Structures are given as C-alpha cells and as structure tokens.
Amino acid sequence: MDTMSFGYAEYDPAQIAHNETLFTLANGYLGLRGDFEETQGTYHKGTYINGFYDSEPILYGERAYGFAENHETILNLPDPKRIELEVGSLPFSMKSGVVNTSSRYLNYKTGILTRIVDWTSSQGDRVKITTERMVSFTDKHCALISYTVEAVDTDLLIRLTSFLDIGVRNRSSKDDPRVGSKFTSNPLVILNHSIENEALNFSARTRNSALNLYGSAVHTTSKGASQITPSEPDLALSYTFSLAKGECVTLNKYVAYTTEDDSAPFRARKCAQEGFASYAQEQEQFLSDFWSVARILIEGDEMTEQALQFNIFHLLQACGRDGTSSMAAKGLTGEGYEGHYFWDTEAYALPMFCYLKADIAKSLLDYRYRILDKARLRAKTMSLKGALFPWRTISGEECSAYYPAGTAQYHIDADILYAVEKYLAATGETAPPAYVEMAIESARMWLSLGCFIDGEFCINEVTGPDEYTACVNNNAYTNLMAQNNLAFAIALVESYQQQGKILPLVLEKDELSSWKQAQEAMRIPFDKGLGIYEQDDSFLKKAPWPFDTTPQDKHPLLLHFHPLVIYRHRVLKQPDLVLAQFFLSGLFTKAERRRNFSFYEPYTTGDSSLSYCIQSIMASDSFQSLKAWTYFKKTVRLDIDDIQGNSADGIHTASMAGSWMAVVYGFAGFRDWKGTFSFDPKLPTAWKALTFCLTLRNAVLKVELRPSEVTYTLMTGKEVALVHRNVSCSLKEGESRTFSLVPKLGGVLFDLDGVLCDTAHLHYKAWKQVSDENLLHFDREVNKGLLGVSREASLQVILDHNNVDWPHEKRTEVLKRKNDAYVASLDSITGEDLFPGVLGLLSELKSQGVKIGLASASKNARTVCEKLGILDRFDAIADITRVQKPKPEPDIFLAASEQIGVWYTDCVGVEDAKAGIEAIKRAGMQAVGIGSEGELPGSDVVLKSTEELTLDVLKRVVQKI
Ligand code: G6P
Ligand code: MG
C-alpha cells in the first residue's frame, strides 16, 4: 500500500460530496476543492482564497450593546477547474454513458491529484481521460491543470471547453448553524472579463469588504485544435480536436489568482511559459523537504500511516503562510464555519508546525499580531483594557453572533499567548517586540476582566473550551491559562527590562506587580472531597446529563436540545479542565491528571471533533493504553471515514492536527513543558514500530519507537537536550541513545500495615475501642472495609455502617482518640512483629539494587517503621499527608515511585487491601496482593503471605510473565 497517497480505484457516486473535500488541493492561500472538472455529477464546486471574504451586518432578532456587528464569509470564487468535455456531441459526465473504470489519487509527495476515467458515451464512443491538478506551494497564486483525452477504440471528434466559471456561488445555509452563508445578494461583483490569446481574465471586487480579485487562465494544447471558440459571456474557450484511434490530446490550463494586485494575467502567462513539468518539479522538492521531517512511519498499520500523512498534508495545505491569514477551521476545502479562524489554529495546529515547519507557526502568530489593533478595539467595546482577540473571524473583527459560545470564550487570548510561548521554546528564538506587545495587551485584558473577591482573583461570566457549559464563573481552564498568560507576560517584560531593551508599550507604574498579584491569587476551583479541579464554580452543582435516556439519534446534543437545556446539566462537548492538564502538564502530578481525566470522561460527549484527540492523549497519560487507542481511532480517520457525517462541508483541521498530537504527545508521550523536551513512550500494541521527527531548536530529532525500546537520534543540528522518562540526556549531531522499554524490576513499593507487619490488628483494636465507647457496631467484617483506607475515611465507613452522621468536631475528637489508642499500642511493637521473610526480602532487594519505597496510608508509618527497626531499609517513605488523595487513588504509589527515582512501569506495589490494589493499578503499576484471592480483585498475583514474596516473584510480576 502506498501510504504517501490517498485515493480510490473504483467510483462510488455516494461519496461524491465527501470526496470533493478529501481531494482538495491548496497551498495555504489558494484552495481548489476536489470537485470534478465537469459540472454535472458534482456536489459543490469550490474555489477559495484564504482570508478572502465579504461581510454583511448580522441580523439579530434582538440585539444588545457590543454584539458582533458583521458576519464574514469566505467566498466561493469563479471556478478555474471547470473543463467540459464533449465526445461526439455528447457531454462527458459520470452520470451518463458507461464509466468503465475510474480512479483518483492524491499524492502527498508530488502534491498532484490525478484522475483517470475510462468512459464510453451512450453512442458507444470510448475515451480515456487523465487529469492532473496541482496548486503550487512555491508560487502561491498559481494552479495548474492538465486534461488529456485519448480516443480509445475509434477516431473521434472531441471538444474541450475551459472556463473561469463566474457563475458559482457560496452554499446557502440550512438548519445546521455550522454550514452555509447568509448573503442577501451576490457578494462578489465581476467588474470585467475578457478573452485574449487563449487566456481568460476577470477582475472582481467584493461589495462590502472591498477586496479585489483578479483571475486569469492561460491555455496550451499538445496538438493544434481544428477550432477554437471563445464564449465571452461564460468566460470560456472551446477547443475542438479530431483524434485518430489511440491518439491523445492534452489541454494545459495555467491559472493565477491574485488579491494584492492585478498581476494575475502576467503570472498565469509566466506559469504557462515555465510549464507543468517545471512546476511539478518545484512542488516535489518543496514537499520532499517538508516530508523529510514531517513523515511518520508506522510499521504494522499502513491504514493509519496513510491517514496521518493525509492529515498532515491537509494541514500544510490549510495554513496561511504569509502572515496575513490563518487556518480556517475547514481549511480551504469547504465553506463550513464560513472560513473562520478559531482557536483551533493556535491550540491544535500550531504545535505541529512548531516542530515540523516553524516558519508556518510563525506566520500564524504574525497574523494574530496583524489583527492586534482590532483586538484592542474589541476589548474597548467589552469594557476591557488591552486586547481581546476575536473568537471567530477572518479580518480580525469578532464575528460570533452567539456570544455565550463566542466572545465569552476569552480564553482565546491565553491560547494565543500559550502558542507564542510554545513557538519560542520550540525554536529557541527570543521574543520579538510584536509578541511582547501581544503578551502585555493580553495580560491587561485579564487584569481588567477579573477582580479580587475574598483575596482570590476571579474571572467571572466566561465560557471555557467546553461549549456545553457557558457563561460561568471561574472556569478552571480559563483561569489556569490566564495564569500562565500572566506569568509569560511577566517573564517577557522582566527579561526585556533586565536586558535593557525597550518595551514595545509603556507599562504603568504598578502594572507588573498587579499582574503578579493576580497570577498568584488566581482562583482555581478545586473540590477536596473528589480531589478534582472543578470545571467552574457551578459545575458540581449541576445534574448529570441523562445519558441513559438519551437515544443515539439525539446526538450530537447541540442539534437536538436548546442550549439552556444543555447548559443546566453536567455535560461536556469536549475536554475542558482535562485540556488544561495537557497544555499545562507540568503543573499537575500524574495522579491528579489521571484522576481528573477519569472524573470528566463519563460526562464528555465528544460532540466536538476537537474532543477525541485530547481524550486519547490524556488516556495515554493516564496509563490507559487501550482507551487511548480507541479514542485515537476515532480521530485519525475522522474525515477519511466521515465519522462525523459532515466532512462534505470541509475537513476538521483541529482533529487532523489532534491526530498528530495523539501520536507525538500521546503515544510517544512527548512534552515540551517550559522548554524541556521529554518523552514517555507507550507504543500501541497494534504497532510494531513508530518513527517520526521533530525539529527542536533548529535540530532534527528522530524518534524510533519499538515495543521493546526507543531510540533518539539527532539527525541534524549541534546538540539537543531531552528527557526520556526520568533520565536526562543530551545528543550531539549524529548521536543516538537507545532506552529499553521492557519493564524491569527497579523498585518495590510496600504498603505497611498487613504487608510488612501485623499492625492491622492494632488498628482494628483501636477502632473497636472507640466504636464501643460511642455505641457503634464494629466487627472484623466491617474492618475489612478499613484496610488501606485513611483514618478519616475509615471513620466514615463505620458511621455509614451504623447509619449515623457526626458533626466535624465530634469526628475530630474521635479520630484523635482512635489515633491515641493506636499510637499507645505501638509501644509494644518491635522487630519481632515483622512478618516472616520481610527482612530477608528487603536485604535481597537492596543487594540486587532494587529500590525500596513505602507507600502507606498511615500517618504513623514512619513511627511504625522505626519501632520495627526497618526505617533505614527504605530509599523513600512517601508521606500520605503530602498527597492529594488517599488510596484507592494512585497518588501515594506514584509519589513513592518518583521519590525512589524509578519509573512507574518498573515498580511493583505490594498491598493487603482492596483499596491499595486499586491504587497500584490506577498508578499504572503491577500489583502483588497479600491475602486471599477473591478479596483482592485486580491483583496481578495474590500470595497468601509476605513470606511467599520473593525477588523472583516480583521480577516476573513486573515483566508480566
Ligand atoms: C493503613 C491501614 C488503615 C489505616 C490507615 C491510616 O492503610 O491499613 O487501616 O486507617 O493506614 O492510618 P493512620 O495511622 O494514619 O490512622
Ligand atoms: Mg495495609
């Protein structure tokens, strides 16, 4: 299978609309949808220029101050692809005559779309048609089409009519808010058109945005035409040829569209002079340079490899590269979302470009700087200081008519600045004044948007990434990202000041300190009980969405329920807090990230195409490889397989970029937190190998991942520093480092009570004593539920069992009494109380270089170890008071593994309690249960007592054999 091309060898009329999107060719500026040359049998003929739009006032039934004024819509331009063929006197179309064979391939290496059709007209005339189409990456104004017809069985008279079809229009909107334009009249006025010397020319201007467009198509033919007929009104040229049997004729069409000046005719002529072959060669060179870094190889899964290259290729086609445009959510493949730019660019696509082709990332950021003045105006309208970037736009003006899922998504500012930060860290460039200016203006926006309430900096009435929750107070994503935005702005300003550089804007006297105060006091809603960050102040007070009673045909929810119905429920369109934990990974422990992912997952519908890729990355991050794989599968072929059912309206660029992220950030576990490049690879079991490259500060790093090892090679560039898992290393040009990924026993993390010693019965006795004192029923059976469980939670179990509830003070008092009783009983403890075999095992582990950690839920663990005389046996004792959540959450085990410096995959946990086993498994480790088989579900091995625990058992457990 050729994974560097995509196409079909059999024609399926049901796929016409979908294929038009998939076969789009574009160069970031000019986009030609993949519709057929002929009109009949096409779904929607589309030709676009990135950022070329017209606008009209938004018609509101009810409007209020500050609502977005105008909508902007990318325009469908005169169609330069259109070429009609007549064979005999019958028009060729896929809908008439007989299609003998039909194939179509988009080649990512050449950037050429090839179509071959063998067709017999209803009169029995057979032709073979071969068309090749290219939109030049090296000459952004130009597109080239070659159209070849062969007379297969007989001599034939054929006619080729080539158009610059000025009759095309945008699609009009239906019920789906995501599709179609709302223009009241034709937005593009054709000013002039002419036919001269086999060239078609037009000039046009938009009604309201006053943008100019010039188009030209120059033709050459491989043999003389018996007749050439111009048709002025249609802006078309007809060529008649008589072909002998077996003879071919090729019509070449050289197209140029310009918007900055009227050079289109000149450019089209120049393109024709250079010819198809020369353009094709340049195109191939450009793409060869791109793929030398961007190529991803997957051994054992060609379908996915092909889909990934397809996605990467489409992203390359979608992104503006001249600093004046960005990436429309649908690229240049269709009119969905009106050709608007959203945060998709910075949050999803930009990371990929930072590491594959940084000049594109820079260009995308330059576009944001270009619209900074409009963002300043928008901030003013919104009674804010600084600059507020638009949620959706083309020109820079806010175009979202629905502010709850538009302007309220203030996080766009932080997303853009996060992207700036990433770009600078990835390339190692120092911040130019333009980016510092954006950072200052965004910081000002946050300061004026939020306010101090009870000592906390609160940002109220905002919408986070999850558009199923709107206009809430203190959306955690927004606040975390705003906090990061402020920290970044502070760092940039301070670095400028330290270097004596002049800041692009003058800061007021206390401005910097006020940013610091806000940043430090930022409210990040956190629920102690659940140990999770609340999506916002109200999230946990909402009823969960009734998924059980929502039929499948009522999804996606946004098309079947009023927004208010959705908003009043606990339901997510896409990851919100979980996305923040990906972007700001270094702020959270592994345990936290896993816990929050697991908490939010059941409420996350995935109704947004931006959802699954992030879910996949965070499932990988949460040691849930199978889940990561399942989500990945839903994202990587989202457009190819039309998973959302709307690819006909355009590709889903964010999801495509997300599929790259799911491979690199997900499976390879790449992180770039504050400029440190790290990897934590987890190859999907379906793959034999994964190879990809990243450009890190001008150096190209190749990562080759196999099930048993990973190799990092510095292909070009002086030196690069990276971290594999928890090992730092640095590579010089040509140097490689290989790390084994085969789990190898490196550390054992012991629970204490019931594993190393018999203190469990002392806990029991103490609980029994306080239970009796308080007339509560408590016995050995109830005690089973207390094993491994924190003191506070243990009391709750007893109270629940007795159906009583106590006030806080009473609980504190009884907890103290229980602990006093327990601690008193510890007096009697000596080394004698260690379980048999423990000392020998600990010595053996030490002698074999295996690290030993203690992961007990007991606050008395250190005292107990002291009494047992084994304190010095541990490389680390994780402190339960310093982790966020007790068992069954994984915190204590992950903390212990970090403290002994052994990667979690090389650790084994040993536990006697159900909650403990669960904690070990949630920590992504192998678990040895001490006790009886049935009572410790999830254990990888259960032993009756610690005496049976040997080095050999531990080794086998970690290796899963
Ligand atoms: C261990 C025991 C539990 C106990 C917990 C807290 O996990 O198995 O029974 O409740 O530690 O102990 P502490 O000494 O802090 O009360
Ligand atoms: Mg225990």
PDB file of N, CA and C and ligand atoms in Angstrom, residues 751 753 763 767 786-791 794 818-819 822 856-861 880 887 912, ligand 1:
ATOM      1  N   ASP A 751       3.141  -1.422  50.913  1.00  0.00           N
ATOM      2  CA  ASP A 751       2.212  -0.932  51.922  1.00  0.00           C
ATOM      3  C   ASP A 751       2.808  -1.416  53.253  1.00  0.00           C
ATOM      4  N   ASP A 753       0.923  -1.658  56.935  1.00  0.00           N
ATOM      5  CA  ASP A 753       0.057  -2.457  57.804  1.00  0.00           C
ATOM      6  C   ASP A 753      -0.522  -3.638  57.041  1.00  0.00           C
ATOM      7  N   HIS A 763      -4.763  -1.495  64.545  1.00  0.00           N
ATOM      8  CA  HIS A 763      -5.759  -0.532  64.041  1.00  0.00           C
ATOM      9  C   HIS A 763      -7.154  -1.025  64.410  1.00  0.00           C
ATOM     10  N   TRP A 767      -9.953   0.947  66.685  1.00  0.00           N
ATOM     11  CA  TRP A 767     -11.292   1.275  66.163  1.00  0.00           C
ATOM     12  C   TRP A 767     -12.380   0.621  67.017  1.00  0.00           C
ATOM     13  N   LEU A 786     -11.885  -1.160  56.053  1.00  0.00           N
ATOM     14  CA  LEU A 786     -10.988  -0.106  56.552  1.00  0.00           C
ATOM     15  C   LEU A 786      -9.542  -0.297  56.107  1.00  0.00           C
ATOM     16  N   LEU A 787      -9.275  -1.482  55.612  1.00  0.00           N
ATOM     17  CA  LEU A 787      -7.885  -1.782  55.255  1.00  0.00           C
ATOM     18  C   LEU A 787      -7.386  -0.831  54.168  1.00  0.00           C
ATOM     19  N   GLY A 788      -6.282  -0.226  54.433  1.00  0.00           N
ATOM     20  CA  GLY A 788      -5.672   0.669  53.449  1.00  0.00           C
ATOM     21  C   GLY A 788      -6.355   2.013  53.329  1.00  0.00           C
ATOM     22  N   VAL A 789      -7.428   2.175  54.085  1.00  0.00           N
ATOM     23  CA  VAL A 789      -8.248   3.382  53.950  1.00  0.00           C
ATOM     24  C   VAL A 789      -7.783   4.407  54.992  1.00  0.00           C
ATOM     25  N   SER A 790      -7.793   5.675  54.646  1.00  0.00           N
ATOM     26  CA  SER A 790      -7.298   6.713  55.556  1.00  0.00           C
ATOM     27  C   SER A 790      -8.132   6.748  56.843  1.00  0.00           C
ATOM     28  N   ARG A 791      -7.561   7.394  57.835  1.00  0.00           N
ATOM     29  CA  ARG A 791      -8.232   7.456  59.142  1.00  0.00           C
ATOM     30  C   ARG A 791      -9.631   8.074  59.009  1.00  0.00           C
ATOM     31  N   SER A 794     -11.967   5.902  57.165  1.00  0.00           N
ATOM     32  CA  SER A 794     -12.321   4.724  57.962  1.00  0.00           C
ATOM     33  C   SER A 794     -13.488   5.041  58.896  1.00  0.00           C
ATOM     34  N   LYS A 818      -8.939   7.610  68.577  1.00  0.00           N
ATOM     35  CA  LYS A 818      -8.542   6.368  67.899  1.00  0.00           C
ATOM     36  C   LYS A 818      -7.029   6.369  67.692  1.00  0.00           C
ATOM     37  N   ASN A 819      -6.524   7.502  67.241  1.00  0.00           N
ATOM     38  CA  ASN A 819      -5.089   7.547  66.952  1.00  0.00           C
ATOM     39  C   ASN A 819      -4.264   7.413  68.229  1.00  0.00           C
ATOM     40  N   TYR A 822      -4.199   3.899  69.117  1.00  0.00           N
ATOM     41  CA  TYR A 822      -3.339   3.136  68.199  1.00  0.00           C
ATOM     42  C   TYR A 822      -1.871   3.401  68.513  1.00  0.00           C
ATOM     43  N   SER A 856       2.456   3.866  52.348  1.00  0.00           N
ATOM     44  CA  SER A 856       1.406   3.542  53.316  1.00  0.00           C
ATOM     45  C   SER A 856       0.446   4.710  53.470  1.00  0.00           C
ATOM     46  N   ALA A 857      -0.800   4.377  53.769  1.00  0.00           N
ATOM     47  CA  ALA A 857      -1.804   5.413  54.009  1.00  0.00           C
ATOM     48  C   ALA A 857      -1.737   5.927  55.437  1.00  0.00           C
ATOM     49  N   SER A 858      -0.866   5.334  56.224  1.00  0.00           N
ATOM     50  CA  SER A 858      -0.831   5.691  57.642  1.00  0.00           C
ATOM     51  C   SER A 858       0.076   6.873  57.925  1.00  0.00           C
ATOM     52  N   LYS A 859      -0.485   7.789  58.714  1.00  0.00           N
ATOM     53  CA  LYS A 859       0.334   8.943  59.118  1.00  0.00           C
ATOM     54  C   LYS A 859       1.379   8.509  60.152  1.00  0.00           C
ATOM     55  N   ASN A 860       1.200   7.311  60.687  1.00  0.00           N
ATOM     56  CA  ASN A 860       2.140   6.805  61.684  1.00  0.00           C
ATOM     57  C   ASN A 860       3.204   5.891  61.073  1.00  0.00           C
ATOM     58  N   ALA A 861       3.227   5.847  59.754  1.00  0.00           N
ATOM     59  CA  ALA A 861       4.096   4.877  59.084  1.00  0.00           C
ATOM     60  C   ALA A 861       5.558   4.980  59.531  1.00  0.00           C
ATOM     61  N   ILE A 880       1.895  10.447  53.292  1.00  0.00           N
ATOM     62  CA  ILE A 880       0.472  10.487  52.937  1.00  0.00           C
ATOM     63  C   ILE A 880      -0.126  11.879  53.132  1.00  0.00           C
ATOM     64  N   LYS A 887      -5.529   6.248  49.087  1.00  0.00           N
ATOM     65  CA  LYS A 887      -5.944   5.066  48.324  1.00  0.00           C
ATOM     66  C   LYS A 887      -7.472   5.007  48.342  1.00  0.00           C
ATOM     67  N   ASP A 912      -2.145  -5.350  50.948  1.00  0.00           N
ATOM     68  CA  ASP A 912      -3.061  -6.349  51.520  1.00  0.00           C
ATOM     69  C   ASP A 912      -4.510  -5.870  51.432  1.00  0.00           C
TER      70      ASP A 912
HETATM   71  C1  G6P B   1      -3.315   1.928  56.746  1.00  0.00           C
HETATM   72  C2  G6P B   1      -4.259   0.968  57.433  1.00  0.00           C
HETATM   73  C3  G6P B   1      -5.611   1.605  57.696  1.00  0.00           C
HETATM   74  C4  G6P B   1      -5.449   2.926  58.385  1.00  0.00           C
HETATM   75  C5  G6P B   1      -4.600   3.846  57.532  1.00  0.00           C
HETATM   76  C6  G6P B   1      -4.390   5.188  58.188  1.00  0.00           C
HETATM   77  O1  G6P B   1      -3.632   1.975  55.407  1.00  0.00           O
HETATM   78  O2  G6P B   1      -4.433  -0.196  56.654  1.00  0.00           O
HETATM   79  O3  G6P B   1      -6.383   0.747  58.454  1.00  0.00           O
HETATM   80  O4  G6P B   1      -6.695   3.523  58.617  1.00  0.00           O
HETATM   81  O5  G6P B   1      -3.348   3.238  57.282  1.00  0.00           O
HETATM   82  O6  G6P B   1      -3.565   5.046  59.297  1.00  0.00           O
HETATM   83  P1  G6P B   1      -3.278   6.153  60.394  1.00  0.00           P
HETATM   84  O7  G6P B   1      -2.170   5.574  61.172  1.00  0.00           O
HETATM   85  O8  G6P B   1      -2.898   7.386  59.634  1.00  0.00           O
HETATM   86  O9  G6P B   1      -4.530   6.335  61.147  1.00  0.00           O
END
